[in-house]
CSV table of C-alpha atoms and ligand atoms in Angstrom, one decimal:
chain,number,residue,atom,x,y,z
S,1,UNK,CA,110.2,117.1,100.3
S,2,UNK,CA,107.8,114.4,101.7
S,3,UNK,CA,110.8,112.2,102.8
S,4,UNK,CA,111.5,111.1,106.3
S,5,UNK,CA,114.9,109.4,106.9
S,6,UNK,CA,114.8,107.5,110.2
S,7,UNK,CA,117.6,108.3,112.5
S,8,UNK,CA,117.3,105.5,115.1
S,9,UNK,CA,120.1,103.3,116.3
S,10,UNK,CA,118.2,100.1,115.6
S,11,UNK,CA,117.4,101.2,112.1
S,12,UNK,CA,121.1,101.9,111.5
S,13,UNK,CA,122.1,98.6,113.0
S,14,UNK,CA,119.7,96.6,110.8
S,15,UNK,CA,120.6,98.6,107.7
S,16,UNK,CA,124.3,97.8,108.2
S,17,UNK,CA,123.4,94.1,108.4
S,18,UNK,CA,121.5,94.4,105.1
S,19,UNK,CA,124.3,96.3,103.4
S,20,UNK,CA,127.0,93.7,104.3
S,21,UNK,CA,127.5,91.5,101.3
S,22,UNK,CA,128.4,88.6,103.6
S,23,UNK,CA,125.0,88.5,105.3
S,24,UNK,CA,123.3,85.2,104.4
S,25,UNK,CA,119.6,85.1,103.4
S,26,UNK,CA,118.2,83.9,106.8
S,27,UNK,CA,120.0,86.8,108.7
S,28,UNK,CA,119.1,89.2,105.8
S,29,UNK,CA,115.4,88.3,106.2
S,30,UNK,CA,115.6,88.9,110.0
S,31,UNK,CA,117.3,92.3,109.5
S,32,UNK,CA,114.8,93.3,106.9
S,33,UNK,CA,112.1,92.5,109.4
S,34,UNK,CA,113.8,94.4,112.3
S,35,UNK,CA,114.3,97.4,110.1
S,36,UNK,CA,110.8,97.4,108.9
S,37,UNK,CA,109.4,97.5,112.5
S,38,UNK,CA,111.2,100.9,112.9
S,39,UNK,CA,109.8,102.2,109.6
S,40,UNK,CA,106.3,101.1,110.6
S,41,UNK,CA,106.4,102.9,113.9
S,42,UNK,CA,107.3,106.2,112.1
S,43,UNK,CA,104.8,105.7,109.2
S,44,UNK,CA,101.9,105.0,111.6
S,45,UNK,CA,102.5,108.0,113.9
S,46,UNK,CA,99.5,109.8,112.6
S,47,UNK,CA,97.1,107.1,111.4
S,48,UNK,CA,93.4,107.7,112.4
S,49,UNK,CA,92.0,106.0,115.5
S,50,UNK,CA,88.4,105.0,116.3
S,51,UNK,CA,87.4,106.0,119.8
S,52,UNK,CA,85.2,103.6,121.9
S,53,UNK,CA,84.3,102.8,125.5
S,54,UNK,CA,86.4,100.1,127.1
S,55,UNK,CA,85.6,98.4,130.4
S,56,UNK,CA,88.7,98.1,132.6
S,57,UNK,CA,88.3,95.9,135.8
S,58,UNK,CA,87.8,99.2,137.6
S,59,UNK,CA,85.5,101.4,135.4
S,60,UNK,CA,84.6,102.4,131.9
S,61,UNK,CA,87.1,104.6,130.1
S,62,UNK,CA,88.0,105.8,126.5
S,63,UNK,CA,89.8,103.3,124.3
S,64,UNK,CA,91.1,103.6,120.8
S,65,UNK,CA,91.5,101.2,117.9
S,66,UNK,CA,93.4,101.2,114.6
S,67,UNK,CA,91.2,100.5,111.6
S,68,UNK,CA,91.4,100.4,107.9
S,69,UNK,CA,95.1,100.0,107.3
S,70,UNK,CA,96.1,98.2,104.1
S,71,UNK,CA,99.6,97.1,103.4
S,72,UNK,CA,100.6,96.6,99.7
S,73,UNK,CA,104.0,94.9,99.2
S,74,UNK,CA,105.4,95.4,95.8
S,75,UNK,CA,106.4,91.9,94.6
S,76,UNK,CA,108.7,90.3,95.1
S,77,UNK,CA,111.1,92.2,97.4
S,78,UNK,CA,108.3,93.9,99.3
S,79,UNK,CA,107.4,90.5,100.8
S,80,UNK,CA,110.6,90.8,102.9
S,81,UNK,CA,108.8,93.7,104.8
S,82,UNK,CA,105.4,92.1,105.1
S,83,UNK,CA,105.8,90.1,108.3
S,84,UNK,CA,106.9,93.1,110.3
S,85,UNK,CA,103.8,95.0,109.1
S,86,UNK,CA,101.5,92.0,109.9
S,87,UNK,CA,102.9,91.6,113.4
S,88,UNK,CA,102.7,95.3,114.2
S,89,UNK,CA,99.5,96.7,112.8
S,90,UNK,CA,96.2,95.3,114.2
S,91,UNK,CA,93.6,94.3,111.7
S,92,UNK,CA,95.8,95.2,108.8
S,93,UNK,CA,94.6,93.9,105.4
S,94,UNK,CA,97.0,93.1,102.5
S,95,UNK,CA,96.9,93.8,98.8
S,96,UNK,CA,99.5,92.8,96.3
S,97,UNK,CA,101.2,94.6,93.5
S,98,UNK,CA,103.4,92.6,91.1
S,99,UNK,CA,105.7,94.5,88.9
S,100,UNK,CA,109.0,93.4,87.2
S,101,UNK,CA,111.7,95.8,86.2
S,102,UNK,CA,112.7,95.5,82.5
S,103,UNK,CA,116.4,95.0,82.9
S,104,UNK,CA,117.2,97.0,79.8
S,105,UNK,CA,115.0,100.0,80.3
S,106,UNK,CA,114.3,99.8,84.0
S,107,UNK,CA,110.6,100.5,83.2
S,108,UNK,CA,107.9,98.7,85.3
S,109,UNK,CA,106.0,95.8,83.8
S,110,UNK,CA,102.9,94.6,85.7
S,111,UNK,CA,102.4,90.9,86.1
S,112,UNK,CA,99.9,90.6,89.0
S,113,UNK,CA,97.8,92.8,91.2
S,114,UNK,CA,95.1,92.2,93.8
S,115,UNK,CA,93.8,95.1,95.8
S,116,UNK,CA,90.8,95.5,98.1
S,117,UNK,CA,88.7,98.6,98.1
S,118,UNK,CA,91.0,101.3,99.4
S,119,UNK,CA,88.7,104.2,100.0
S,120,UNK,CA,89.1,105.5,103.6
S,121,UNK,CA,92.1,103.3,104.1
S,122,UNK,CA,95.6,104.2,105.2
S,123,UNK,CA,97.7,102.5,102.6
S,124,UNK,CA,101.3,101.5,103.3
S,125,UNK,CA,103.2,100.4,100.2
S,126,UNK,CA,106.2,98.3,100.9
S,127,UNK,CA,108.8,99.0,98.2
S,128,UNK,CA,112.2,98.4,99.7
S,129,UNK,CA,114.5,99.9,97.0
S,130,UNK,CA,113.3,103.2,95.6
S,131,UNK,CA,115.8,103.4,92.7
S,132,UNK,CA,114.3,105.0,89.6
S,133,UNK,CA,110.9,105.3,91.2
S,134,UNK,CA,109.2,103.6,88.2
S,135,UNK,CA,107.7,100.7,90.3
S,136,UNK,CA,106.6,102.8,93.2
S,137,UNK,CA,105.0,105.4,91.0
S,138,UNK,CA,103.2,102.6,89.2
S,139,UNK,CA,102.1,101.0,92.5
S,140,UNK,CA,100.8,104.4,93.7
S,141,UNK,CA,98.8,104.8,90.5
S,142,UNK,CA,97.3,101.3,91.1
S,143,UNK,CA,96.3,102.0,94.7
S,144,UNK,CA,94.9,105.4,93.8
S,145,UNK,CA,92.8,103.8,91.1
S,146,UNK,CA,91.4,101.5,93.8
S,147,UNK,CA,90.3,104.6,95.8
S,148,UNK,CA,93.3,105.3,98.0
S,149,UNK,CA,93.9,108.9,99.0
S,150,UNK,CA,96.2,108.4,102.0
S,151,UNK,CA,99.4,106.7,100.9
S,152,UNK,CA,102.7,106.2,102.6
S,153,UNK,CA,105.7,104.3,101.1
S,154,UNK,CA,108.0,102.2,103.3
S,155,UNK,CA,111.4,102.0,101.7
S,156,UNK,CA,114.6,100.4,103.1
S,157,UNK,CA,116.8,102.7,100.9
S,158,UNK,CA,116.0,105.5,98.5
S,159,UNK,CA,118.0,107.2,95.8
S,160,UNK,CA,117.7,110.7,94.4
S,161,UNK,CA,116.2,109.8,91.0
S,162,UNK,CA,113.4,107.8,92.7
S,163,UNK,CA,112.6,110.5,95.2
S,164,UNK,CA,112.5,113.1,92.4
S,165,UNK,CA,110.2,111.0,90.3
S,166,UNK,CA,107.8,110.5,93.3
S,167,UNK,CA,107.9,114.1,94.1
S,168,UNK,CA,106.9,114.9,90.4
S,169,UNK,CA,104.3,112.1,90.0
S,170,UNK,CA,102.9,111.8,93.5
S,171,UNK,CA,103.9,114.7,95.8
S,172,UNK,CA,101.1,113.7,98.3
S,173,UNK,CA,102.9,110.4,99.1
S,174,UNK,CA,104.9,110.3,102.3
S,175,UNK,CA,108.1,108.3,101.9
S,176,UNK,CA,109.7,106.8,105.1
S,177,UNK,CA,113.2,105.3,104.6
S,178,UNK,CA,116.2,104.1,106.6
S,179,UNK,CA,118.7,105.9,104.2
S,180,UNK,CA,118.7,108.2,101.3
S,181,UNK,CA,121.7,106.9,99.4
S,182,UNK,CA,124.0,108.7,97.0
S,183,UNK,CA,123.1,107.6,93.4
S,184,UNK,CA,122.3,104.9,90.9
S,185,UNK,CA,124.9,103.0,88.9
S,186,UNK,CA,124.7,102.3,85.2
S,187,UNK,CA,122.5,99.2,85.9
S,188,UNK,CA,120.0,101.3,88.0
S,189,UNK,CA,121.2,99.8,91.3
S,190,UNK,CA,121.4,102.0,94.3
S,191,UNK,CA,124.9,102.9,95.5
S,192,UNK,CA,126.1,102.2,98.2
S,193,UNK,CA,122.8,100.3,98.5
S,194,UNK,CA,122.6,96.7,99.4
S,195,UNK,CA,122.5,94.9,96.0
S,196,UNK,CA,119.4,93.2,94.7
S,197,UNK,CA,116.9,93.0,97.6
S,198,UNK,CA,114.8,90.2,96.2
S,199,UNK,CA,117.8,88.0,95.4
S,200,UNK,CA,119.3,88.6,98.8
S,201,UNK,CA,116.1,87.9,100.6
S,202,UNK,CA,115.3,84.7,98.7
S,203,UNK,CA,118.8,83.4,98.0
S,204,UNK,CA,118.5,83.6,94.2
S,205,UNK,CA,121.9,85.3,93.6
V,1,LIG,N1,116.3,97.0,93.2
V,1,LIG,C1,117.1,96.4,94.1
V,1,LIG,O1,116.8,95.3,94.6
V,1,LIG,N2,118.3,97.0,94.4
V,1,LIG,C2,118.6,98.2,93.9
V,1,LIG,O2,119.7,98.7,94.2
V,1,LIG,C3,117.7,98.9,93.0
V,1,LIG,C4,116.5,98.2,92.7
């Protein structure tokens, strides 16, 4: 299974703040950012580096730089993870994938997308809640049709049906998450989960 569950004290702390139903939107946004830092560090462990000569004040030595990383937040909840990615990864570019979940069927419906050329890029899709997997699988289809071959998904929480769908549709995609939760309820929400990520980020409850 291409699933990494982060076991770091800061990840657990921030996830608990996100799970708490009494956390107000400003603190929720801060915790989403803090948690995403920890996901980014894990997800970028093996990204390619360019080697070049750098002049220190003493002599020339070998330096390294990160290149060609593209973050793709799945709108709208993925925006809650974007600042942490922008602040952590040098030269990162950003594409957008807008998909709404049909509340009756839970199937993904595209409403916007804007992606740069993704050939040779490391693509980090920010999809906080991997519930049924419909939106993430759709987003991976989109980035692959723009040339992506190296895709990692950053998820705050995953659930078994979403991970299973990803394993069936896109077994090459690495999923990095803070928690693999128990199940989905009858409305396709993750349990124990943290509720509706977009509503809690943006105060639209
Ligand atoms: N989307 C959310 O925001 N929360 C869930 O639990 C599932 C999907």
